[in-house]
mmCIF file of C-alpha atoms and ligand atoms in Angstrom:
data_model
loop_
_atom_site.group_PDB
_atom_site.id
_atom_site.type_symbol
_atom_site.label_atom_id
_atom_site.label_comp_id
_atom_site.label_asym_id
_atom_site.label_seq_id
_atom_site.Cartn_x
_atom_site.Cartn_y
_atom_site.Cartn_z
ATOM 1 C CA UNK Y 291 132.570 97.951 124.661
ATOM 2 C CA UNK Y 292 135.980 96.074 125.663
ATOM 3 C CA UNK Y 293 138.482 98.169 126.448
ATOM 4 C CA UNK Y 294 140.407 99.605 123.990
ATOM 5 C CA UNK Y 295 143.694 97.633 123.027
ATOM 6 C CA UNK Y 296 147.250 99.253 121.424
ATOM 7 C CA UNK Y 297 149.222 95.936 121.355
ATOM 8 C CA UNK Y 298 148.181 92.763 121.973
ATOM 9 C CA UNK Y 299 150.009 90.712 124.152
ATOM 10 C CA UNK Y 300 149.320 86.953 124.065
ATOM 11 C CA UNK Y 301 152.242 84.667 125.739
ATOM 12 C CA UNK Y 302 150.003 81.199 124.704
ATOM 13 C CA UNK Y 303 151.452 82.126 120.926
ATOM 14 C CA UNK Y 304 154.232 82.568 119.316
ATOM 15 C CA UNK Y 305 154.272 86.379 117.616
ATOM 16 C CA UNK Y 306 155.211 85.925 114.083
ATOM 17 C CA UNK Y 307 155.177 90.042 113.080
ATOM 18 C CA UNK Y 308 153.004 93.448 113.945
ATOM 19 C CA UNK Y 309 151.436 94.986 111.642
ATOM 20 C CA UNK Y 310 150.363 98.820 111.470
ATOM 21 C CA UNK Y 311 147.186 97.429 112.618
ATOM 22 C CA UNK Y 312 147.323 93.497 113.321
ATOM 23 C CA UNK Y 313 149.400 91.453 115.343
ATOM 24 C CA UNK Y 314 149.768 87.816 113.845
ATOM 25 C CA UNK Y 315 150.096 84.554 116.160
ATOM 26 C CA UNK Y 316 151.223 81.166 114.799
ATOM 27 C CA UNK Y 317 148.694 78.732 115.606
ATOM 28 C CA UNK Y 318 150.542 75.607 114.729
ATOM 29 C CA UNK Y 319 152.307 75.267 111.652
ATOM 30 C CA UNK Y 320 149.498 75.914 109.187
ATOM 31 C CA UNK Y 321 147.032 78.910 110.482
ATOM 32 C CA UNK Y 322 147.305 82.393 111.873
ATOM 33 C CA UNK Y 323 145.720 84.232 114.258
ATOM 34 C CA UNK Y 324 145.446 87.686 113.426
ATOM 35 C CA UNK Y 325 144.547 90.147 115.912
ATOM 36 C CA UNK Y 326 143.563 93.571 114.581
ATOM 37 C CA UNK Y 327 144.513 96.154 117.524
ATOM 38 C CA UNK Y 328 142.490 99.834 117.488
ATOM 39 C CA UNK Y 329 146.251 101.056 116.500
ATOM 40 C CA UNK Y 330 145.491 103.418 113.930
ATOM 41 C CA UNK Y 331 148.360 104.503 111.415
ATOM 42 C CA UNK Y 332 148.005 107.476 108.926
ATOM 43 C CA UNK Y 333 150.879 108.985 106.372
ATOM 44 C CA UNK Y 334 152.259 105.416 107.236
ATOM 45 C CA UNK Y 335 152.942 106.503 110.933
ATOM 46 C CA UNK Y 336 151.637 104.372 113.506
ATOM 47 C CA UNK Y 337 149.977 106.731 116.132
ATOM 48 C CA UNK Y 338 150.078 106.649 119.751
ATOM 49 C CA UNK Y 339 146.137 106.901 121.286
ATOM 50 C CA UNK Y 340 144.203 103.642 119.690
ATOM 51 C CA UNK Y 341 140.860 103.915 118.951
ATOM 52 C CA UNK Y 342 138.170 102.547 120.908
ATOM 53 C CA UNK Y 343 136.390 99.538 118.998
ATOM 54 C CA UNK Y 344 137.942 100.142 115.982
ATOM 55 C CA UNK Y 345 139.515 96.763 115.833
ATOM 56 C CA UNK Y 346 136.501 95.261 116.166
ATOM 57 C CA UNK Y 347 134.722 96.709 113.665
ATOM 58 C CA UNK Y 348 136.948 96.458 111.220
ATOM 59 C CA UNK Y 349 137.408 92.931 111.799
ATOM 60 C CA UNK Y 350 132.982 92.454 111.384
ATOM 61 C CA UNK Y 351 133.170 94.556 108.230
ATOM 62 C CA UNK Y 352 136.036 91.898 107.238
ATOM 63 C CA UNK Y 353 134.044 88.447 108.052
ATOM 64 C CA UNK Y 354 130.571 90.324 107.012
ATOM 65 C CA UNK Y 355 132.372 91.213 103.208
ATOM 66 C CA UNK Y 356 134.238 87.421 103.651
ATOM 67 C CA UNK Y 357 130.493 86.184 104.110
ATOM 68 C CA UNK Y 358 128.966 88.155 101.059
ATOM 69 C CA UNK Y 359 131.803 87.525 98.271
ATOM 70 C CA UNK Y 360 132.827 83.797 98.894
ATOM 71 C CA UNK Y 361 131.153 82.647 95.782
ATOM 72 C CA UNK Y 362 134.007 84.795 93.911
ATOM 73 C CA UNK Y 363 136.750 83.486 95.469
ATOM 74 C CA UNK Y 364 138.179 81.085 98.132
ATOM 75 C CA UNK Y 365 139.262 83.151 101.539
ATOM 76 C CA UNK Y 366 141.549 82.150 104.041
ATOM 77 C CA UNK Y 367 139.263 81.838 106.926
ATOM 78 C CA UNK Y 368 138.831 78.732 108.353
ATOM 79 C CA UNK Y 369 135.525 78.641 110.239
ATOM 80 C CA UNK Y 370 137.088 77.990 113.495
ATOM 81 C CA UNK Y 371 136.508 80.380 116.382
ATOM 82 C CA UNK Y 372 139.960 82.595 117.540
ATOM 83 C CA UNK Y 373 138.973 82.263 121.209
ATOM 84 C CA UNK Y 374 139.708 78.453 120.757
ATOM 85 C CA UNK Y 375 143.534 78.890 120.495
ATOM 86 C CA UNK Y 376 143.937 80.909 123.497
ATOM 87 C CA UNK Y 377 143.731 80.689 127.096
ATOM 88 C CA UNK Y 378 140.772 81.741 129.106
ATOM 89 C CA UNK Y 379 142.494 84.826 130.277
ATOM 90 C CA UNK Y 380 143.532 85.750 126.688
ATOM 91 C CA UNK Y 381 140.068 85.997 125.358
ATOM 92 C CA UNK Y 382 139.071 89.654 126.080
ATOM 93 C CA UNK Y 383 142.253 90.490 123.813
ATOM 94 C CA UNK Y 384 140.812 88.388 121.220
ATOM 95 C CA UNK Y 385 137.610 88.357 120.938
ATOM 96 C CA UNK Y 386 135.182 90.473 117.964
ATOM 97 C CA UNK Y 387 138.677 91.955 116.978
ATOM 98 C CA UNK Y 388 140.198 87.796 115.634
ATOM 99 C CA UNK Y 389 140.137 86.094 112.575
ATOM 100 C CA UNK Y 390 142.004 82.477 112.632
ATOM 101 C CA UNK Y 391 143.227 81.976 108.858
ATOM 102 C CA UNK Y 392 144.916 79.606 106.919
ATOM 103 C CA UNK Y 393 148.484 80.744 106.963
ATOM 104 C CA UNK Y 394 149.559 81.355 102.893
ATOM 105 C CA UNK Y 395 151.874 82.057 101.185
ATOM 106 C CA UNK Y 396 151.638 86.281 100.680
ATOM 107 C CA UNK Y 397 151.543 86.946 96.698
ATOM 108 C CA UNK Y 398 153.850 90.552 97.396
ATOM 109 C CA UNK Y 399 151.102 92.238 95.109
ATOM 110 C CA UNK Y 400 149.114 95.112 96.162
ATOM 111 C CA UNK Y 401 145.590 94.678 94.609
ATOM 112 C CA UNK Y 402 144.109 97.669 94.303
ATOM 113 C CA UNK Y 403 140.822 98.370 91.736
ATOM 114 C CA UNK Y 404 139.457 101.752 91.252
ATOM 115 C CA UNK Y 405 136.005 103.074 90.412
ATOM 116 C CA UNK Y 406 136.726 106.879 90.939
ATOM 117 C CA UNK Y 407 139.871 108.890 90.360
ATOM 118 C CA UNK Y 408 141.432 109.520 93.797
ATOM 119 C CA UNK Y 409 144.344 110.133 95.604
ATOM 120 C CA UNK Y 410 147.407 108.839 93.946
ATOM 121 C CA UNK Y 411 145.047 108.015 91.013
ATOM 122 C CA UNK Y 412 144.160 111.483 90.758
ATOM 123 C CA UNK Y 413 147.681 112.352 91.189
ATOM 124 C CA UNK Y 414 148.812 110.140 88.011
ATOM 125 C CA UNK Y 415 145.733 110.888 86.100
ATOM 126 C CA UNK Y 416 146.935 114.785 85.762
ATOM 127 C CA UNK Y 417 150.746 114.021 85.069
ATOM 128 C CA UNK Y 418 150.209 111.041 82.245
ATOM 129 C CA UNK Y 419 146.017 110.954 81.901
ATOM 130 C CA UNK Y 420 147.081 107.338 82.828
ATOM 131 C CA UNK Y 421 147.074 105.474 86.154
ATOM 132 C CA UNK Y 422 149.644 102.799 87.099
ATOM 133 C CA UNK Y 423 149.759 102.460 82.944
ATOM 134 C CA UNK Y 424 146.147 102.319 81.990
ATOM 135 C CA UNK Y 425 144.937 105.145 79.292
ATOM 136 C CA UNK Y 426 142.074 106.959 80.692
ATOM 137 C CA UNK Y 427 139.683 109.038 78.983
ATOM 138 C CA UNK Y 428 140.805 112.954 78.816
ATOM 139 C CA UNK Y 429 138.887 115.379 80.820
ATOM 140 C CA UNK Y 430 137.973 113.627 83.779
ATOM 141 C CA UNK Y 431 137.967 115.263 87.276
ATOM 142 C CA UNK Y 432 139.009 114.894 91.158
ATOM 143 C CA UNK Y 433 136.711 112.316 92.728
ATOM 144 C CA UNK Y 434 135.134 111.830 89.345
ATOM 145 C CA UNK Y 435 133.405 107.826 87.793
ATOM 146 C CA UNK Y 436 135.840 105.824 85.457
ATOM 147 C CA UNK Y 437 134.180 104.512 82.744
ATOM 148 C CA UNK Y 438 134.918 101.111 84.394
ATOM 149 C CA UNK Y 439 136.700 99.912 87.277
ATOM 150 C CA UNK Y 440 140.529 99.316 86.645
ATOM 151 C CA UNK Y 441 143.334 97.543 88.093
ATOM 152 C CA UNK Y 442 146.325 99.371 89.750
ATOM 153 C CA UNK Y 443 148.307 97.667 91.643
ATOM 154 C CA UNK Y 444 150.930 98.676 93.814
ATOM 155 C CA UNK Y 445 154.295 97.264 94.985
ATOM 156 C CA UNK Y 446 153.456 96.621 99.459
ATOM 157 C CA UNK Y 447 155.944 98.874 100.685
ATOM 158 C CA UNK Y 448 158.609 97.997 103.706
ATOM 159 C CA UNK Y 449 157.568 99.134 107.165
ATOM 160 C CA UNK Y 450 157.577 103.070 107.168
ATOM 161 C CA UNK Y 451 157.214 103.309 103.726
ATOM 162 C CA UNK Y 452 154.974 104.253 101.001
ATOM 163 C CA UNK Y 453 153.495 101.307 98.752
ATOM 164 C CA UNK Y 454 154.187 102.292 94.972
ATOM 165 C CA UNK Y 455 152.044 101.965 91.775
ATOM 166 C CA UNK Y 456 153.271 99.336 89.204
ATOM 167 C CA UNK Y 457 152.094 98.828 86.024
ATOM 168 C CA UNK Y 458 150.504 95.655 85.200
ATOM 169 C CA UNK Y 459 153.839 94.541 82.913
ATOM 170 C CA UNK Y 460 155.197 94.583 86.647
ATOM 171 C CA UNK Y 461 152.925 91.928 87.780
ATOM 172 C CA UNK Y 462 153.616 89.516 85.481
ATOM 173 C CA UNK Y 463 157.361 89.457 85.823
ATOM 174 C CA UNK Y 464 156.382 89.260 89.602
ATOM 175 C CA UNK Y 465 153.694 85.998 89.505
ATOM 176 C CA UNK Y 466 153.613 84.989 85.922
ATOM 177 C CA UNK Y 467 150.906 85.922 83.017
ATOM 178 C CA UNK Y 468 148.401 83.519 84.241
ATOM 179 C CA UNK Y 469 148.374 84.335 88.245
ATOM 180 C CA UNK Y 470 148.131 88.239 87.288
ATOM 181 C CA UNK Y 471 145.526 87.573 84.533
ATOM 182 C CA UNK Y 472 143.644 85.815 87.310
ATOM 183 C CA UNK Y 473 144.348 88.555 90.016
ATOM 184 C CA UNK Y 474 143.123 91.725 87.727
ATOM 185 C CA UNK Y 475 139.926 89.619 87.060
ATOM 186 C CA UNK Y 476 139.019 88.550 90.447
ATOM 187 C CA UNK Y 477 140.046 91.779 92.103
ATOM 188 C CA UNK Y 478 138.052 94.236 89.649
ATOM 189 C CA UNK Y 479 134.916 91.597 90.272
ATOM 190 C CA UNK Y 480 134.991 91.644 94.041
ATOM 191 C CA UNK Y 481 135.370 95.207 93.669
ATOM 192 C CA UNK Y 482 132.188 95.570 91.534
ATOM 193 C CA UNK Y 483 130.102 93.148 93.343
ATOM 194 C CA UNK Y 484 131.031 95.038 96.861
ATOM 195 C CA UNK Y 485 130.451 98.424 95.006
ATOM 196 C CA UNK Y 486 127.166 97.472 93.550
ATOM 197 C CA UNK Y 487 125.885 96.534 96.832
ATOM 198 C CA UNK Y 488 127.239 99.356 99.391
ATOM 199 C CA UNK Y 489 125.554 101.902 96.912
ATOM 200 C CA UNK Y 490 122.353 100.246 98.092
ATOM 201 C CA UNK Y 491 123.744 101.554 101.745
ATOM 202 C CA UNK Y 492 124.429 104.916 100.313
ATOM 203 C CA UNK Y 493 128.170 104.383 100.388
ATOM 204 C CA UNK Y 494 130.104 104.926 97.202
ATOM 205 C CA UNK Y 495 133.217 102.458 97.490
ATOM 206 C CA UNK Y 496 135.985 104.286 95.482
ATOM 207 C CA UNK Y 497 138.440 102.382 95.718
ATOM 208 C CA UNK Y 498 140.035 99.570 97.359
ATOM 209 C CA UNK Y 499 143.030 97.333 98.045
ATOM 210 C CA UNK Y 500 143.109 93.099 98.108
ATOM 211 C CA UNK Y 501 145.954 91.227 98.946
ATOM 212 C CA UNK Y 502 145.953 87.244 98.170
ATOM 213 C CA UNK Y 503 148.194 84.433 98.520
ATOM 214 C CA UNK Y 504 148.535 80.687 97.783
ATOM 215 C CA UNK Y 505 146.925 77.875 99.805
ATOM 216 C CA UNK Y 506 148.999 74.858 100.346
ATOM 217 C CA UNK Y 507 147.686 73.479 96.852
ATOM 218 C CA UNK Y 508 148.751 76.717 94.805
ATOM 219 C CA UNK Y 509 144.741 77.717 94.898
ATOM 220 C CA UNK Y 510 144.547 81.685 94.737
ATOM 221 C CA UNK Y 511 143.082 82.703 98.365
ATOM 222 C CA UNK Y 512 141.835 85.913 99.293
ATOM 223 C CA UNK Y 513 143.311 86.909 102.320
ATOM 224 C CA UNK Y 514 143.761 90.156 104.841
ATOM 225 C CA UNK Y 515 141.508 92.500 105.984
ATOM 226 C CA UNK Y 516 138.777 93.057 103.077
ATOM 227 C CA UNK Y 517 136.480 96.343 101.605
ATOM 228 C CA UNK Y 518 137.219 98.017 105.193
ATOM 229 C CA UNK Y 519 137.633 101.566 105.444
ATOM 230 C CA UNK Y 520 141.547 100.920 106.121
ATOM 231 C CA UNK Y 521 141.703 99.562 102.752
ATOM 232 C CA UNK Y 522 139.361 101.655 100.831
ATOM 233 C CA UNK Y 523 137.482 104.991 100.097
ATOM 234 C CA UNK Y 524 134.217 104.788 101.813
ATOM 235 C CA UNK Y 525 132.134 108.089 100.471
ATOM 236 C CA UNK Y 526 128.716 108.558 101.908
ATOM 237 C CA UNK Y 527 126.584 109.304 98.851
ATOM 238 C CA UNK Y 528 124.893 112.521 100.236
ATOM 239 C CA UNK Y 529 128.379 114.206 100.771
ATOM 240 C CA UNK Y 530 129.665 113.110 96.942
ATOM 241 C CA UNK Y 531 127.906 115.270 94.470
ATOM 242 C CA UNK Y 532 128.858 118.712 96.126
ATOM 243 C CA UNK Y 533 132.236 117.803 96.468
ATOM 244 C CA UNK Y 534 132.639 116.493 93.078
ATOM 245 C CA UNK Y 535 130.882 119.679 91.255
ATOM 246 C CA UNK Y 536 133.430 121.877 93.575
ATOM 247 C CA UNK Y 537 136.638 119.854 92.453
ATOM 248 C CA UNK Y 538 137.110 118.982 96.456
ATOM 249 C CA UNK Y 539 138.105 115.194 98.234
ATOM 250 C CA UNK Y 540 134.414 113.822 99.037
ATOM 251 C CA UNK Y 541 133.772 113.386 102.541
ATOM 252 C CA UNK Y 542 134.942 110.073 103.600
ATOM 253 C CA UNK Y 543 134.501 106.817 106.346
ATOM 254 C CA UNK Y 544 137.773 106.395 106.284
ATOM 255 C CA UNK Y 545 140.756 108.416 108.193
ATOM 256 C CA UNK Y 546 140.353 111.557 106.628
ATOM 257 C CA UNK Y 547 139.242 113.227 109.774
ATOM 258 C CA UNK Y 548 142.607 112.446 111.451
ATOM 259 C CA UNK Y 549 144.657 113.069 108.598
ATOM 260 C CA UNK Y 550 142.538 116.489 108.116
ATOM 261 C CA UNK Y 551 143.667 117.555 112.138
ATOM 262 C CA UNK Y 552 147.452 116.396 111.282
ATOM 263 C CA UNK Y 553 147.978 118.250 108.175
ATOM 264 C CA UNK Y 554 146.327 121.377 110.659
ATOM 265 C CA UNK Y 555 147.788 120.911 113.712
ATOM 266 C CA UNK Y 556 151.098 123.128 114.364
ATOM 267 C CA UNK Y 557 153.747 122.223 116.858
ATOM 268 C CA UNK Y 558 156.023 125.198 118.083
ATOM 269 C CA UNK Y 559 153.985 127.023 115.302
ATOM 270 C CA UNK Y 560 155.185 124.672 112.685
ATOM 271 C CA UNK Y 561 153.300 121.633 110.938
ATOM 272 C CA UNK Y 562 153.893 118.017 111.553
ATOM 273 C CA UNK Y 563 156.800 116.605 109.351
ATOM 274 C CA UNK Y 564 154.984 113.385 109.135
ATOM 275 C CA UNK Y 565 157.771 111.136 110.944
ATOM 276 C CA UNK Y 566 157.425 109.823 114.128
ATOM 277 C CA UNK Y 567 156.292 110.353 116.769
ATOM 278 C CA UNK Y 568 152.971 111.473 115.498
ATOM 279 C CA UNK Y 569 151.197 114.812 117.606
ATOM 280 C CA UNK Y 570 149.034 113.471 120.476
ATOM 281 C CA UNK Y 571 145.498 113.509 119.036
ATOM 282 C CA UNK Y 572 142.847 115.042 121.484
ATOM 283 C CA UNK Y 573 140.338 112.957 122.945
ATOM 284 C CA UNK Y 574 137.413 114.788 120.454
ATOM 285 C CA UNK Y 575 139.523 113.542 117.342
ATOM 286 C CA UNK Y 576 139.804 110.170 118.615
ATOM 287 C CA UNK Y 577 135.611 110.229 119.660
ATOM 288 C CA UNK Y 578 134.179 111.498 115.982
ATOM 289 C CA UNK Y 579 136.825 108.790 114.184
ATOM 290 C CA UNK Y 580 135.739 105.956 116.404
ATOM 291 C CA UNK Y 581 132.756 107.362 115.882
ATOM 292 C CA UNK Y 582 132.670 107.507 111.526
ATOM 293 C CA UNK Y 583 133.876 103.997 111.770
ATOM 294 C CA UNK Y 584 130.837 102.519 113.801
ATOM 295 C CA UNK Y 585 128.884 104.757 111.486
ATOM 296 C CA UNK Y 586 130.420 103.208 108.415
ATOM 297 C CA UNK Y 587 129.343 99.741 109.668
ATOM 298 C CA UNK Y 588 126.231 100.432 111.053
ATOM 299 C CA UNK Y 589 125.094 101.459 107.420
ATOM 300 C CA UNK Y 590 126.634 98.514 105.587
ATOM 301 C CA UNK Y 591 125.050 96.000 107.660
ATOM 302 C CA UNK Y 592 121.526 98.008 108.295
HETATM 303 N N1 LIG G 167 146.124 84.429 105.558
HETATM 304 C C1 LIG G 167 147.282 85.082 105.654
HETATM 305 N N2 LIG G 167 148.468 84.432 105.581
HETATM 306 C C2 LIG G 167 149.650 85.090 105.698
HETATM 307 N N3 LIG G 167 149.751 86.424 105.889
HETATM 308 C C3 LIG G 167 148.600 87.139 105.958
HETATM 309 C C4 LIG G 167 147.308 86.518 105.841
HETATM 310 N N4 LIG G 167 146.365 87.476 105.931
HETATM 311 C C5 LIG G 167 147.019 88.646 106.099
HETATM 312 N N5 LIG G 167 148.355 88.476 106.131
HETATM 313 C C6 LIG G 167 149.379 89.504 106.378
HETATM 314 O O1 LIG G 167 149.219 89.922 107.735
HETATM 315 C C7 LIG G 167 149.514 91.298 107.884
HETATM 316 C C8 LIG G 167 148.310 92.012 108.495
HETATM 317 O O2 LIG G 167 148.694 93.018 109.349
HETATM 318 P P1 LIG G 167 148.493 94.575 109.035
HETATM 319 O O3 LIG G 167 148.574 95.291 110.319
HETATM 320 O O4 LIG G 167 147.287 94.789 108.181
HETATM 321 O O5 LIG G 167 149.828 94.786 108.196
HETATM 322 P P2 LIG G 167 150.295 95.999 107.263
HETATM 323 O O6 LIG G 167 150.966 96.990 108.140
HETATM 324 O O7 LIG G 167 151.251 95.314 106.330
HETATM 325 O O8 LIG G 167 149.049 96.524 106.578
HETATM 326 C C9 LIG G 167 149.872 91.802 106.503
HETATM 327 O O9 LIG G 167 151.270 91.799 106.345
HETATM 328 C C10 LIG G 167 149.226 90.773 105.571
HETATM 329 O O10 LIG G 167 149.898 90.685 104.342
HETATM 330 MG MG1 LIG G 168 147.128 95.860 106.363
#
């Protein structure tokens, strides 16, 4: 395995922005290349040990869900290989962990489609027995099956903060009644299509954010990181039922684990307030979530 990378630090490119997890290069005018660190970020807080190979993977999961769903919709990748727009000593930063994009136009529309009730879902679902404004059924439960997957998107939050649900009245005053019409039915069937399959992995997708933008023609383009644990609920099926009968979070791919230790850990005998700087995490934490996330892969692409 490379060695594990916090911040990339190409001089051959200009740095447009970092993300929690990717840094973006201009390549030219017209592409990107994004770089996606092992930076991990939970309760929005960036934290300080990166985890090993997690950049990479996420980026494989990425190109390997790009490679499955382009029939749906147009993505911004652009074939060519990120090692190409750097220098020869720049290329163990880059490679596995690059994608070189198209550089869009960012629609500033979280799009999020749920299968299960979860998290903020959840959370809605109990105060209104709606989420983000769509009537649910009464009587359904933590972790539980909608009858259907549904749309919810969110507002992306500023740096530090917390992205918000929106009601889909919202989007339209954002992009117009024909863009959002277009988003909602694209997102929810990427989101069925990639559910339908990873249950053949035994991995129960719950949810999962999307975020598009507009090619230099106006032409709705997928773009981001896609269906990776960072921007949905992975649940391995044998872990679901159990959890579900017992009202508890199922067991998940994603960054549970490290969220689990920070909500337990106690500095001077207190917990974490959740601002920065986040608690050191010990070097077993850091092994089993490098390790869930190779796991996660491993079974998609068995
Ligand atoms: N093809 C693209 N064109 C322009 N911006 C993009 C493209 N793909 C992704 N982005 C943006 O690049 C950033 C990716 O970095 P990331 O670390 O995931 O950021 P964030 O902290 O916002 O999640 C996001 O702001 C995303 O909106
Ligand atoms: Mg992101």
């Amino acid at each position: 395995m490379t060695q594990a990378l916090h911040t990339s630090a190409l001089t051959s490119l200009p740095l447009l922005a970092r993300g929690k997890v990717r840094d973006n290069y201009a390549v030219g005018k017209d592409r990107l290349l994004m770089v996606a660190s092992d930076r991990l970020s939970a309760f929005d807080v960036i934290l300080g040990e990166p985890i090993p190979g997690k950049g990479a993977l996420l980026t494989q999961m990425a190109l390997f869900w790009f490679g499955k769903l382009g029939h749906i919709c147009p993505n911004h990748l652009t074939g060519e290989t990120p090692e190409s727009v750097v220098t020869p000593a720049e290329v163990p930063q880059v490679v596995n962990r690059s994608m070189l994009v198209k550089r869009l136009k960012p629609i500033p529309v979280e799009a999020v489609v749920r299968g299960y009730l979860a998290g903020s879902g959840w959370k809605e679902y109990q105060e209104s027995q709606a989420v983000c404004g769509v009537p649910l059924p009464a009587g359904l439960k933590n972790a539980g099956k909608l009858p259907e997957p549904i749309f919810t998107p969110a507002a992306k939050a500023e740096a530090g903060e917390h992205d918000e649900n929106i009601s889909y009245e919202q989007v339209v005053k954002v992009v117009g009644p024909e863009l959002a019409a277009q988003i909602k039915k694209i997102s929810i069937e990427i989101y069925s299509t990639a559910a339908a399959f990873a249950l053949t992995k035994g991995i129960i997708i719950a949810d999962t954010k999307f975020e598009f933008g507009l090619d230099e023609n106006g032409t709705l383009t997928l773009m981001d990181e896609v269906l990776t644990p960072d921007s949905s609920r992975y649940w391995p099926i044998e872990g679901y039922e159990a959890a579900y009968a017992a009202g508890q979070n199922p067991p998940s791919y994603d960054k549970q684990f490290v969220r689990d230790w920070l909500e337990s850990v106690r500095i001077n005998g207190k917990p974490w307030d959740k601002t920065p700087p986040a608690p050191p995490l010990p070097a077993d934490v850091v092994a089993k979530t490098a390790a869930k996330y190779q796991e996660a892969l491993t079974r998609l692409t068995a």
